[in-house]
Coordinates of C-alpha atoms and ligand atoms in Angstrom, one line a residue:
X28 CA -25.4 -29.3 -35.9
X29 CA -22.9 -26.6 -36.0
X30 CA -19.4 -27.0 -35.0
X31 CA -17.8 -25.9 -31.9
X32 CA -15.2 -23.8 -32.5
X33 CA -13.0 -25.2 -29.9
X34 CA -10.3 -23.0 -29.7
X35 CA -12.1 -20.2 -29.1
X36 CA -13.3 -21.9 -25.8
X37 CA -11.8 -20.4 -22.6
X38 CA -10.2 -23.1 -20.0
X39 CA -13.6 -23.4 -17.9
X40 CA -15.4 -23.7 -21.1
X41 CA -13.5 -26.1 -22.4
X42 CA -13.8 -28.3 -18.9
X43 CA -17.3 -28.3 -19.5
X44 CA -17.5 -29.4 -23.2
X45 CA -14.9 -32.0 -22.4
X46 CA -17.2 -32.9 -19.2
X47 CA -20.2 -33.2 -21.6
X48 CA -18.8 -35.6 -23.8
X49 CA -18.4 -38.1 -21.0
X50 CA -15.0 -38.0 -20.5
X51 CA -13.0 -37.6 -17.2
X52 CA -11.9 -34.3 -16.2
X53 CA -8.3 -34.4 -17.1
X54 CA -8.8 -35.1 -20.3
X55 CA -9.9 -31.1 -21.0
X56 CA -6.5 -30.3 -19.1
X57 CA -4.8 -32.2 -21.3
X58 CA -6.7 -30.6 -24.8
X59 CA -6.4 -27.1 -23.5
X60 CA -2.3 -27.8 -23.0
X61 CA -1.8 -29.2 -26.2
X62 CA -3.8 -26.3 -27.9
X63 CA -2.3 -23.6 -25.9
X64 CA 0.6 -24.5 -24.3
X65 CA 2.4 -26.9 -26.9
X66 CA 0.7 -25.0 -30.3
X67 CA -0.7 -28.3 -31.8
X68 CA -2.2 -28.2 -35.2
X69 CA -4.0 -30.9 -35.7
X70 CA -5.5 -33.5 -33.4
X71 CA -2.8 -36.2 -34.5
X72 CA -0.2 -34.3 -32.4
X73 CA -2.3 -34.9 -28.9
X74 CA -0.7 -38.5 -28.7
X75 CA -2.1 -39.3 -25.4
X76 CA -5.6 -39.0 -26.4
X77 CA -7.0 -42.0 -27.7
X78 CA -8.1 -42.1 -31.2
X79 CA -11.5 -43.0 -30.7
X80 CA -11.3 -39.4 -28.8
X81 CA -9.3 -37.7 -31.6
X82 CA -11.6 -38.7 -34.2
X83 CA -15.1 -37.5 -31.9
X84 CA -13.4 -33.9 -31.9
X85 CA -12.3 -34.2 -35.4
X86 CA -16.0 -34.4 -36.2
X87 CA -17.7 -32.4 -34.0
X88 CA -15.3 -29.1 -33.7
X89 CA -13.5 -26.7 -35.8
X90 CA -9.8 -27.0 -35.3
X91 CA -8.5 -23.6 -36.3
X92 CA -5.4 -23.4 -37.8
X93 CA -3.9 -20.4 -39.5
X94 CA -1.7 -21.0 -42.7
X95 CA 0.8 -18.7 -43.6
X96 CA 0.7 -18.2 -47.6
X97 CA 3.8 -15.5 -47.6
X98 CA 6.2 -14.8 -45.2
X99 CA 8.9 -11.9 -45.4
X100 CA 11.8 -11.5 -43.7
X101 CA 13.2 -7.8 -43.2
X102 CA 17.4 -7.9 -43.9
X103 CA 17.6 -4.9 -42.5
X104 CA 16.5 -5.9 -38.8
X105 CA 14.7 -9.3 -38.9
X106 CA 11.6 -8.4 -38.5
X107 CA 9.0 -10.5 -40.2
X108 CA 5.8 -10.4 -41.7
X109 CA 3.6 -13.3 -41.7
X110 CA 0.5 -13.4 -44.6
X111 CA -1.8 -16.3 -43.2
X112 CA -4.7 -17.6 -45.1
X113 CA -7.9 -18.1 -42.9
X114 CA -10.3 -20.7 -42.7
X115 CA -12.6 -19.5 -45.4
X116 CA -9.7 -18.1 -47.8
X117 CA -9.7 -14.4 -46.1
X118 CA -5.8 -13.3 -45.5
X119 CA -4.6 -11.4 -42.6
X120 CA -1.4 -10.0 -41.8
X121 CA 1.2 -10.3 -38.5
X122 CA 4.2 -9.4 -37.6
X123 CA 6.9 -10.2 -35.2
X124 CA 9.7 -7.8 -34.3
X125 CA 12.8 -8.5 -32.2
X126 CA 14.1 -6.1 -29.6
X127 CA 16.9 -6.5 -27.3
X128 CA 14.2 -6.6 -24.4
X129 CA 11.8 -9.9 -26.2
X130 CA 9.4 -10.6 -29.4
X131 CA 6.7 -8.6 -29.8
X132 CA 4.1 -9.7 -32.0
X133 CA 1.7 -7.4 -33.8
X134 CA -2.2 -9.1 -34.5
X135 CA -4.8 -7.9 -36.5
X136 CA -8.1 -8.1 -34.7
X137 CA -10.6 -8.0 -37.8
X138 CA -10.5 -8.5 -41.7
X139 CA -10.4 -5.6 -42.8
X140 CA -11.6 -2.5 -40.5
X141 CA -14.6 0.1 -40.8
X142 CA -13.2 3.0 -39.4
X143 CA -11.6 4.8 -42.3
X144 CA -9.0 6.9 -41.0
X145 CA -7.7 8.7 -44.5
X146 CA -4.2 7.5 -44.3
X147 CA -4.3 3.9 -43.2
X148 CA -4.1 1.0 -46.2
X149 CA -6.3 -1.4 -43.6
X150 CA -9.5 0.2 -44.4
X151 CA -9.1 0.8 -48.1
X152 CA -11.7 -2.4 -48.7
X153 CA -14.2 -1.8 -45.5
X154 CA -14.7 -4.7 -43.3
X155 CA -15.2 -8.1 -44.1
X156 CA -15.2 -9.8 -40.9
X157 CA -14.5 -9.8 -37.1
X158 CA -11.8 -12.5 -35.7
X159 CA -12.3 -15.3 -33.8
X160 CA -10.4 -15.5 -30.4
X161 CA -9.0 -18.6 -31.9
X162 CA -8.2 -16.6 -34.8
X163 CA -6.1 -14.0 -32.8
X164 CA -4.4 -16.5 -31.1
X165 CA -3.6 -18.4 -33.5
X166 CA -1.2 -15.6 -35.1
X167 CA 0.9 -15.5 -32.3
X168 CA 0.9 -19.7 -31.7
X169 CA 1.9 -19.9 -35.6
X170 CA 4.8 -17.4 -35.3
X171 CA 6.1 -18.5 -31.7
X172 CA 6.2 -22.1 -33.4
X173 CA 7.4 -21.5 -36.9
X174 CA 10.5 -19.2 -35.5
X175 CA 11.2 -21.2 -32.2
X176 CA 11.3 -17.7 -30.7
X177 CA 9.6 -17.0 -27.4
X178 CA 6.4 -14.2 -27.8
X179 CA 7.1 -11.7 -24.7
X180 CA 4.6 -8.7 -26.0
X181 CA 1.9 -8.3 -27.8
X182 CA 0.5 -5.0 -30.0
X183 CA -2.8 -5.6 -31.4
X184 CA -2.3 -2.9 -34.1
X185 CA -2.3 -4.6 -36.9
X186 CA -5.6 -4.4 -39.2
X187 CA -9.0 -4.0 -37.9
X188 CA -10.4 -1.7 -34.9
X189 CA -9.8 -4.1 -31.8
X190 CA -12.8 -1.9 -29.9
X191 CA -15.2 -3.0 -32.7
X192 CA -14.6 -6.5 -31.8
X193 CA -14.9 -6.2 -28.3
X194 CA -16.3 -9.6 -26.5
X195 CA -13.6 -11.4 -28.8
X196 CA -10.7 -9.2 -28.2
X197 CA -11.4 -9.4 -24.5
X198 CA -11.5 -13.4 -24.5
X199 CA -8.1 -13.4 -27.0
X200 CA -6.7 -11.3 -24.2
X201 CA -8.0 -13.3 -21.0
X202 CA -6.6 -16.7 -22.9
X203 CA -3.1 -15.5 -23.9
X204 CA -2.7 -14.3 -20.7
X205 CA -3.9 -17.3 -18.6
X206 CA -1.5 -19.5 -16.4
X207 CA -3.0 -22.7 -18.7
X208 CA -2.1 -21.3 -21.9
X209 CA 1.0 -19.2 -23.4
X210 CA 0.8 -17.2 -20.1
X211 CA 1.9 -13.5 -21.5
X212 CA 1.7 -10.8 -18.9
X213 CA -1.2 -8.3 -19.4
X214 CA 1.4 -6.0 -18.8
X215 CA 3.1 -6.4 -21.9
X216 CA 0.1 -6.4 -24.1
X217 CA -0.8 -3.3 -25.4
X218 CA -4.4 -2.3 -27.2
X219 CA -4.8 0.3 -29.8
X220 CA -7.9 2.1 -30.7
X221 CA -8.9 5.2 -32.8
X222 CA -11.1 5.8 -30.0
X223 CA -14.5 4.8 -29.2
X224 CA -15.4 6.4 -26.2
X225 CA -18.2 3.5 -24.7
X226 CA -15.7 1.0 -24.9
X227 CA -12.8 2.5 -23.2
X228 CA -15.1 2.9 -20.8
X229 CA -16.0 -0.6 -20.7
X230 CA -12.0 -1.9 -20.7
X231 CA -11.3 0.5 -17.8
X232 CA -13.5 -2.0 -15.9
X233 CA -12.5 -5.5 -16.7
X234 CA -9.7 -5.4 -14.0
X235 CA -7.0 -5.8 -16.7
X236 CA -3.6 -4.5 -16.6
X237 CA -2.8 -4.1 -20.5
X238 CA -2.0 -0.5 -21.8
X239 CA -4.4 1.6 -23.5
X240 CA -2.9 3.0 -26.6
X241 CA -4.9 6.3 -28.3
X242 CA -4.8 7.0 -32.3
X243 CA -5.2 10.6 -31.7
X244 CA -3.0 11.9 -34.4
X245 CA -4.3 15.5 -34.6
X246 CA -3.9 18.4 -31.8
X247 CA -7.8 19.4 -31.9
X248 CA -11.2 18.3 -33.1
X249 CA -11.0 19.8 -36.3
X250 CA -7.9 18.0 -37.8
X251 CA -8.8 14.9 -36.4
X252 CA -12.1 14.9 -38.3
X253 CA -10.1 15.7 -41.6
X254 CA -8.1 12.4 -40.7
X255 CA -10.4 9.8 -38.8
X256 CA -14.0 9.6 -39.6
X257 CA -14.5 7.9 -36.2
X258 CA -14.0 11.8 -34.6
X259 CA -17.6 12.9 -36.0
X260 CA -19.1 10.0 -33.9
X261 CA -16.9 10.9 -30.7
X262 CA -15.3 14.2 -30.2
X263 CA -11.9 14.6 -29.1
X264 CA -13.2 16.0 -25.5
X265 CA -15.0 13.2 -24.8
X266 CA -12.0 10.4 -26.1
X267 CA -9.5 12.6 -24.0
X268 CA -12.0 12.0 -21.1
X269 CA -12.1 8.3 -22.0
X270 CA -8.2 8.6 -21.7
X271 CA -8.3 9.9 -18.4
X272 CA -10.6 7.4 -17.0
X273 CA -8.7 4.5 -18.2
X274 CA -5.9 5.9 -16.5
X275 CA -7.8 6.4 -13.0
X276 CA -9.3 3.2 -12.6
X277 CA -6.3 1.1 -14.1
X278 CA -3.1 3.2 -13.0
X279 CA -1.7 2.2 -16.6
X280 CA 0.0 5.3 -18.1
X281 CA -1.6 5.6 -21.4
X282 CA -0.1 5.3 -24.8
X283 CA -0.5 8.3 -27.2
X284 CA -0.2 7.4 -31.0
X285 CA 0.7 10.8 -33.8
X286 CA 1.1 9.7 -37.4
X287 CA 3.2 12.7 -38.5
X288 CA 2.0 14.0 -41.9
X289 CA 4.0 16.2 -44.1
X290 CA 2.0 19.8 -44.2
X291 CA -1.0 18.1 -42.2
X292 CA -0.3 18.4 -38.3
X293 CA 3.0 18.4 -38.5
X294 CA 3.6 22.1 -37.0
X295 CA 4.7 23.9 -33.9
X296 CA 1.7 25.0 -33.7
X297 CA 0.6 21.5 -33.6
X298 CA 3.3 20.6 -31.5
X299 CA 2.3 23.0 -28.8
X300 CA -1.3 22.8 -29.3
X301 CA -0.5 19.0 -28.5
X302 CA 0.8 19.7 -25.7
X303 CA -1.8 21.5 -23.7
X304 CA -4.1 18.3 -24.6
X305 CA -2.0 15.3 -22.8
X306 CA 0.3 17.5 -20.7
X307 CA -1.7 16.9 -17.6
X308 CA -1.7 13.7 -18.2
X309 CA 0.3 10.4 -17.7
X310 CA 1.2 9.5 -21.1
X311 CA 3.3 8.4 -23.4
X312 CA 3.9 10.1 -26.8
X313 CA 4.6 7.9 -29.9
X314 CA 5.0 9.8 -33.0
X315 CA 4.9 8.0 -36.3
X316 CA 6.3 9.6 -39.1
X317 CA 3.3 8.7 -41.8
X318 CA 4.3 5.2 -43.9
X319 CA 3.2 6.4 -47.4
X320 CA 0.5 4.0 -49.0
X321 CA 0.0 3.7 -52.6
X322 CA -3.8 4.7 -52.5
X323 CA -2.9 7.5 -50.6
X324 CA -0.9 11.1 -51.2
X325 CA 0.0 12.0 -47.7
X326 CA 3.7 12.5 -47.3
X327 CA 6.2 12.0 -44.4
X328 CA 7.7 15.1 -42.8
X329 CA 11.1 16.0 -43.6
X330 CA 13.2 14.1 -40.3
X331 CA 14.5 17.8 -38.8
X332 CA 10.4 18.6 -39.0
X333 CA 9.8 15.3 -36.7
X334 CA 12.9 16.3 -34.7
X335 CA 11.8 19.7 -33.9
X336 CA 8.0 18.5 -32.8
X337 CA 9.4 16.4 -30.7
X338 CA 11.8 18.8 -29.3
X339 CA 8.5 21.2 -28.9
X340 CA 7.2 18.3 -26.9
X341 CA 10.1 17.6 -24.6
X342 CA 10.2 21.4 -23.8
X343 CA 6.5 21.4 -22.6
X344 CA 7.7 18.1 -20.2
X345 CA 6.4 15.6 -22.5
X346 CA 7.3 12.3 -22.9
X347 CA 8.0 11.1 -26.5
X348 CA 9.4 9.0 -28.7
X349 CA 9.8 8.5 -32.2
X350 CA 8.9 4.9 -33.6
X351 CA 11.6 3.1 -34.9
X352 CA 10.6 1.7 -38.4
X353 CA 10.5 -1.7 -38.4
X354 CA 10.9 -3.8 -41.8
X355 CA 10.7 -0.9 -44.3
X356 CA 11.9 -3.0 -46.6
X357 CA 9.4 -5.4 -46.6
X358 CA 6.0 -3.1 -46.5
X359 CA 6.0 -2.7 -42.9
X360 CA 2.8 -0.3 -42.3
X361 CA -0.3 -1.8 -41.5
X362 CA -2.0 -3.3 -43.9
X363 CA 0.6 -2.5 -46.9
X364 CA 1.3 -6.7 -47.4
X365 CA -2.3 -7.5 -47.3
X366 CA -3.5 -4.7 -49.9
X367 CA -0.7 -6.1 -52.3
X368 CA -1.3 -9.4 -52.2
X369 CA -4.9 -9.2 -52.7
X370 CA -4.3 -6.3 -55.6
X371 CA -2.2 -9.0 -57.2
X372 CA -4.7 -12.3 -57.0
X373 CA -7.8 -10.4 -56.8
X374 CA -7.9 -7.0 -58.8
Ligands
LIG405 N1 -7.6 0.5 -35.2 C1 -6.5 0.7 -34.3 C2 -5.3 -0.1 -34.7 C3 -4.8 0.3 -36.0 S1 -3.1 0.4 -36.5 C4 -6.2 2.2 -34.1 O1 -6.7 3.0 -34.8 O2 -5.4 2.5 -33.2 C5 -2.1 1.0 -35.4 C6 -1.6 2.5 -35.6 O3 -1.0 2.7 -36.8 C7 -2.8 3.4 -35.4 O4 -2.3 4.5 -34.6 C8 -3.0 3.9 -36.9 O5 -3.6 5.1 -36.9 C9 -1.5 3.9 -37.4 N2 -1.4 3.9 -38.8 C10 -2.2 3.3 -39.8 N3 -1.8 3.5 -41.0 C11 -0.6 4.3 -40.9 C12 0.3 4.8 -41.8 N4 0.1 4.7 -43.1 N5 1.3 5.5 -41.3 C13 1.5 5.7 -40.0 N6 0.7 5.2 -39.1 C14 -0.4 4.5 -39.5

């Protein structure tokens, strides 16, 4: 018989496995709270179960429970990065960051990703694996319990392509955001996705307020191809349409991500070739000056370079920003912490 993986059921779900066991209604109240309201990790916590009870679900579910094998603590602004060991020994990486407005957590959504976009360290080894919804949740329960800081937002931008693991990304996000569980506003949970097209399309129809966030990182098809495989599959027309749609059937302003890299698309040309793409749009502009990775020889722009493209932007009515770097010191781009510690036990 295989195991049910319990925390992956939703709260109706749950009801119904609890019903099926025999026991009173309540008693699935009771589970879901202590799984995703109080964080437990273990059955021993759920002290007003009986054991008889504790010891059924011990044996006929899986009880996931991240463990975190490493974690870093930036001294320059306290962000950390969690390394947690899965299940069946895959690691994944997390990370919270502290703002004056609440914690954020950043979630990877796969082990390892497919997508291959030339400058990320996250896709160096392919995939190995989709998540779990337990398994997404369970990164932000283990950091809102192990630093007794409150999650506010969530960024799934970590590893993986959150669109390539679509039916479990979508649960993850219905759970975190339910009034039985750790109740986080869709509104502050934002999705990020190199872009494919059919499931944009899809989100834009789940009735969901989170915020679409676009890798587009290149001002026209050509570039982006050079950059992210994923633009031979869907062209830059069609994501930009994608874009639009999301925006006319949710009213969420959308997010647009630009990895600046040095001598890449990091010109005014760029800058105002940029700008006719999104200008008509309601958007955001985050530009990322490119974290260097090892395997990789792109290069970040010099900082009066990233000033002046943003200036370019500004000028054409644009609204931008430049991401703050967060934990530099402790190998804060995507995928960086992974790569090492698995270069180090495993290469
Ligand atoms: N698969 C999703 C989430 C990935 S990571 C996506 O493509 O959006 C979140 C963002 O960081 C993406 O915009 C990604 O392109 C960017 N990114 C990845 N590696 C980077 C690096 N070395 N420097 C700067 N940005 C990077």
């Amino acid at each position: 018989m295989t195991k049910v993986d319990i925390k992956s059921l939703d709260y109706q779900e749950l009801q119904a496995y609890v019903a099926g066991l025999g026991e009173k209604s309540f008693r699935g109240k009771q589970i879901y709270q202590w799984m995703h309201e109080k964080l437990a990790e273990s059955y021993d916590e759920m002290s007003n179960l009986s054991k008889a009870l504790r010891t059924r679900l011990e044996g006929e579910t899986v009880f996931t429970v991240l463990k975190p094998v490493q974690v870093l603590t930036s001294a320059l602004d306290g962000t950390q990065k969690y390394l947690f060991e899965l299940e069946d020994g895959n690691v994944i990486e997390s990370v919270l960051m502290k703002y004056k407005h609440g914690n954020s957590v950043c979630i990877s959504s796969q082990v390892g990703c497919r997508m291959g976009c030339r400058f990320c360290a996250s896709t160096i080894g392919g995939l190995n694996r989709n998540l779990t919804p337990a398994e997404m949740l369970e990164q932000v329960y283990r950091i809102q319990r192990s630093s007794g800081e409150r999650v506010s937002n969530l960024v799934v931008m970590g590893t993986g392509e959150p669109l390539d693991n679509y039916d479990n990304l979508l649960k993850f996000i219905r759970m975190l955001s339910d009034d039985h569980g750790l109740n986080i506003s869709q509104r502050n949970i934002t999705v990020s996705t190199c872009g494919i097209v059919p499931n944009i399309h899809r989100l834009a129809l789940e009735d969901l307020q989170i915020t679409l966030a676009l890798s587009l990182h290149a001002s026209n098809q050509e570039k982006r191809k050079q950059l992210m495989p994923i633009a031979n599959k869907y062209a830059l027309p069609q994501v930009l349409e994608a874009c639009r749609s999301y925006f006319e059937k949710t009213g969420r302003r959308l997010t647009f991500e630009y990895s600046l890299v040095g001598g890449v698309n990091d010109s005014q040309e760029d800058a105002r070739e940029l700008s006719g793409l999104v200008g008509d749009l309601n958007c955001h502009v985050n530009l990322i000056p490119v974290n260097p990775v090892k395997e990789r020889d792109y290069v970040q722009p010099d900082s009066g370079v990233v000033q002046a493209f943003k200036n370019k932007l500004e000028k054409n009515g644009i609204n931008v920003t430049i991401r703050r770097e967060m934990g530099r010191d402790i190998d804060g781009a995507c995928g960086q912490l992974r790569r090492k510690y698995l270069n180090t036990h495993f290469c």
